[in-house]
mmCIF file of C-alpha atoms in Angstrom:
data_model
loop_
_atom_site.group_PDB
_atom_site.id
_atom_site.type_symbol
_atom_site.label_atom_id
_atom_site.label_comp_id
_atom_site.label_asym_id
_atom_site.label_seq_id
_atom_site.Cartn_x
_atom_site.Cartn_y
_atom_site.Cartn_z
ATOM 1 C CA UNK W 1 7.409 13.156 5.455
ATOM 2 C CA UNK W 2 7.094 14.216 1.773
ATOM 3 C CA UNK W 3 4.773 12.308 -0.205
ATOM 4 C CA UNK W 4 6.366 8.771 -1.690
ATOM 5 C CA UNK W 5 5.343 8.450 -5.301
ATOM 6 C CA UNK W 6 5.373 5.016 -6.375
ATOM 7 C CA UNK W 7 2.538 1.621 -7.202
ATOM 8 C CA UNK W 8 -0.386 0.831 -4.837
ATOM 9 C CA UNK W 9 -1.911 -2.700 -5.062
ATOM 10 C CA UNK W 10 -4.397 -4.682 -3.124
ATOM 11 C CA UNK W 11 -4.526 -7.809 -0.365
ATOM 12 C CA UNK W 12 -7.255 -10.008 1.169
ATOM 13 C CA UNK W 13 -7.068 -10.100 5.085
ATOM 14 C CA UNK W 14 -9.152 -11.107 7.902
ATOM 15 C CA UNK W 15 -12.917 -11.872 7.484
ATOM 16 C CA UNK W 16 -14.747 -12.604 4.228
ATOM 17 C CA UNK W 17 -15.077 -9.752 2.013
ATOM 18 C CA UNK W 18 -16.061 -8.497 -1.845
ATOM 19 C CA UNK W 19 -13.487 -10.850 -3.524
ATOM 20 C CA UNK W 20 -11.574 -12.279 -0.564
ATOM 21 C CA UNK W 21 -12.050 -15.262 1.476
ATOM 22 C CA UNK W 22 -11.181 -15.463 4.821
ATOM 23 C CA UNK W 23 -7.157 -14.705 5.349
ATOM 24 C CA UNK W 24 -5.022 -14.169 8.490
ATOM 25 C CA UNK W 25 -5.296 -10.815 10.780
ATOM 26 C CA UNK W 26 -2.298 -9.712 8.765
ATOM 27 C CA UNK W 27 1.005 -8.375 11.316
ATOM 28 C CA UNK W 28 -1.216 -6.292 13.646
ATOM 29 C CA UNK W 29 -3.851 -8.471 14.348
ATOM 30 C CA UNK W 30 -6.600 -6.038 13.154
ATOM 31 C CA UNK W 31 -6.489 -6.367 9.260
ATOM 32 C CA UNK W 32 -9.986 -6.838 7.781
ATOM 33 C CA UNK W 33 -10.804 -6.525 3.690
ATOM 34 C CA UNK W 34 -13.608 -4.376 4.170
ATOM 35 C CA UNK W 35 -11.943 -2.025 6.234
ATOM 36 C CA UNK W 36 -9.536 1.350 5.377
ATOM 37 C CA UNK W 37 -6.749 -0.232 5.714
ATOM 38 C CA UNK W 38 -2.960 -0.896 4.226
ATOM 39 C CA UNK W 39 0.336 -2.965 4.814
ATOM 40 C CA UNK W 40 3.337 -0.803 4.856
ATOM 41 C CA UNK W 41 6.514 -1.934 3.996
ATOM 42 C CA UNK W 42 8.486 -0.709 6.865
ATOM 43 C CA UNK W 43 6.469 -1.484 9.633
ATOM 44 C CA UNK W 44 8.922 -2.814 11.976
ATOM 45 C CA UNK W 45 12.567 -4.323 11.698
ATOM 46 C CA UNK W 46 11.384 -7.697 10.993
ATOM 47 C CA UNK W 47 8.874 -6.378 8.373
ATOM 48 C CA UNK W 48 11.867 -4.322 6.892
ATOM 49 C CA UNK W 49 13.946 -7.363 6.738
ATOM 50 C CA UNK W 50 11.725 -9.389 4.446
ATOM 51 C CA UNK W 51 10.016 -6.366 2.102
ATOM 52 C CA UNK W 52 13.518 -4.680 1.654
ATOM 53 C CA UNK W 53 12.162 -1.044 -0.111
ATOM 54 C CA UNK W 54 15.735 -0.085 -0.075
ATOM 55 C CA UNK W 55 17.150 -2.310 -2.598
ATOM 56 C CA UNK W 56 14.652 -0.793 -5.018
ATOM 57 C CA UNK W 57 16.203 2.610 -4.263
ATOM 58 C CA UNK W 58 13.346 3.695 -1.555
ATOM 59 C CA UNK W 59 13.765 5.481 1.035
ATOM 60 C CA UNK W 60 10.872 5.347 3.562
ATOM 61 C CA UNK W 61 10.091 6.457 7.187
ATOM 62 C CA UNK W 62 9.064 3.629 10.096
ATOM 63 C CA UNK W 63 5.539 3.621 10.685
ATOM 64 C CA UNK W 64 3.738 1.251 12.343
ATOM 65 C CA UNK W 65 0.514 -0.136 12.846
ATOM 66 C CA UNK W 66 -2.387 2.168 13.297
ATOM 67 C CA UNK W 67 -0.805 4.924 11.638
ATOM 68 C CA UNK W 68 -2.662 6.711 8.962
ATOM 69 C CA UNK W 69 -1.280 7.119 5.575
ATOM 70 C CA UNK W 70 -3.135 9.288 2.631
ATOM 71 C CA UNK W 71 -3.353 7.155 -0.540
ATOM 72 C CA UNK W 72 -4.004 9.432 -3.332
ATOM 73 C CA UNK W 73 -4.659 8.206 -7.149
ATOM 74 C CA UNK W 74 -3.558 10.299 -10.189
ATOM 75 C CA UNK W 75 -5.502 8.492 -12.404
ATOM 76 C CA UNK W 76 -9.096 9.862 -10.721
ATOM 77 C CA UNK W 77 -7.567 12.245 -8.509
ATOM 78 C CA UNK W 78 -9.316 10.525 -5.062
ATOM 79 C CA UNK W 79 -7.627 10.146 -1.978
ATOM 80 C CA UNK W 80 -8.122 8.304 1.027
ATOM 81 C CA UNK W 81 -6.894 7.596 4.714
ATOM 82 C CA UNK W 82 -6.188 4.479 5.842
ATOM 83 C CA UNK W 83 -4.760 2.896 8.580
ATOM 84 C CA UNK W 84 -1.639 0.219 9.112
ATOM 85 C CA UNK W 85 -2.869 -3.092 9.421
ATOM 86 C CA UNK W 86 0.067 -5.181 8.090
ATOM 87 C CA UNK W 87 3.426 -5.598 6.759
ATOM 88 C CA UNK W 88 4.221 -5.310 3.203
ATOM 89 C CA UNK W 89 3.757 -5.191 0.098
ATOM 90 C CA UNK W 90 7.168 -6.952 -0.821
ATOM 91 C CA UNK W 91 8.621 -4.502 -2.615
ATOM 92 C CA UNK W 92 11.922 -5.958 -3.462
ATOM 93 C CA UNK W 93 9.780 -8.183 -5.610
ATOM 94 C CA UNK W 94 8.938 -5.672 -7.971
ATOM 95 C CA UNK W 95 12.169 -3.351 -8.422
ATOM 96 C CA UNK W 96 11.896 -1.412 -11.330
ATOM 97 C CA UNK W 97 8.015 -2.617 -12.129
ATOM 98 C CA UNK W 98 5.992 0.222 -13.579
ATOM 99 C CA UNK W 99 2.497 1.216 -14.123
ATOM 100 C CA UNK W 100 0.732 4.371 -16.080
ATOM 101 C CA UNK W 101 -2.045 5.465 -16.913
ATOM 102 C CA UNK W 102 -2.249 8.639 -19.377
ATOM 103 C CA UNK W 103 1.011 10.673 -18.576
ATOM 104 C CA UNK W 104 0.862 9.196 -14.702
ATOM 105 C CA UNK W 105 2.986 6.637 -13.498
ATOM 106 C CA UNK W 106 4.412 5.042 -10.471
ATOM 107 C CA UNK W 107 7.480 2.350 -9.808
ATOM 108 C CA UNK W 108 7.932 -0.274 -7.523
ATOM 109 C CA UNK W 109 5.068 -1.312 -5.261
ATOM 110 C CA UNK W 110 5.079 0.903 -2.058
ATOM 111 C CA UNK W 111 1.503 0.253 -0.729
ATOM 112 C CA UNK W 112 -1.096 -2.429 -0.150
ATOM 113 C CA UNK W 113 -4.478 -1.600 0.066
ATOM 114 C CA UNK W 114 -7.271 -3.363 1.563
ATOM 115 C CA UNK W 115 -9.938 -4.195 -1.098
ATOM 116 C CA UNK W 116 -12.671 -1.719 0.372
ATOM 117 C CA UNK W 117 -9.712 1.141 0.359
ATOM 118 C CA UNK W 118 -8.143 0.208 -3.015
ATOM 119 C CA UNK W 119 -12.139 0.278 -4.575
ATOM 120 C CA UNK W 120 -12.457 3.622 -3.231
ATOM 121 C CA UNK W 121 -10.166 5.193 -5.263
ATOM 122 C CA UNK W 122 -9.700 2.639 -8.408
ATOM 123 C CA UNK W 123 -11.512 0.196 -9.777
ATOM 124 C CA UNK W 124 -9.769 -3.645 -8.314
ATOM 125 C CA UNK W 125 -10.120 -4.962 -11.489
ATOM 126 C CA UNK W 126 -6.850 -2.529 -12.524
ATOM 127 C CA UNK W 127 -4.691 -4.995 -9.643
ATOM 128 C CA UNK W 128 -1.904 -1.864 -9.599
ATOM 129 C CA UNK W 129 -1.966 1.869 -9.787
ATOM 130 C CA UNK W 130 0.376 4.804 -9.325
ATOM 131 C CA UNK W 131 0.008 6.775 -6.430
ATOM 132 C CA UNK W 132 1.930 9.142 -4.268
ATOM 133 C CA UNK W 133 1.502 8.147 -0.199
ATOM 134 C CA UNK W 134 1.632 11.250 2.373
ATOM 135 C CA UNK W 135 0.695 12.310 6.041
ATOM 136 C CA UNK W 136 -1.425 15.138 7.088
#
């Protein structure tokens, strides 16, 4: 898979955490806020069906949960692993959104982070980032 360049946000799930309350397991079961985790948008058929990457022009591979995805941030330059946990974000939502900073930017939301793997690479007070998603 070649890296996906596009927006990474953040979700609550699970247990109590940083700026979360307590939310749902997310579509695995397993999603916690204070773990390294992410929702991907094509998860499953069902999870396909209601995020709907392709009618922003995306083009992305199945993966589902447990599989580990490499966030990396142009904006510090960190990267991180993390594991699927849910479905989402709803990228149909946000066709066409865009977010920079300096000469980097991304479009159209392609990742949700958990708030401990989002705050490990940008600050959560910046909601969105660009950021290109890869494999090893």
């Amino acid at each position: 898979m070649a890296a996906l360049q596009g927006e990474m946000s953040w979700f609550c799930c699970g247990s109590a955490w940083g700026p979360c309350g307590t939310a749902g397991g997310g579509a695995c079961g397993t999603c916690k806020s204070g773990n390294y985790q992410h929702a991907w948008p094509n998860a499953s058929d069902a999870c396909f069906a209601i995020t709907h990457p392709d009618k922003c022009g995306i083009s992305m591979s199945r993966r589902t949960c447990g599989f580990t995805h490499y966030t990396t941030n142009p904006c510090s330059g960190k990267r991180i692993g993390t594991t699927i946990a849910d479905c989402g974000p709803q990228t149909d939502l946000w066709c066409g959104e865009r977010t920079c900073c300096g000469a980097s930017c991304g479009t159209n939301r392609i990742i949700d982070l958990t708030p401990a793997a989002y705050s490990a690479i940008a600050s959560l007070s910046t909601g969105l980032r660009p950021c290109s998603v890869d494999v090893v």
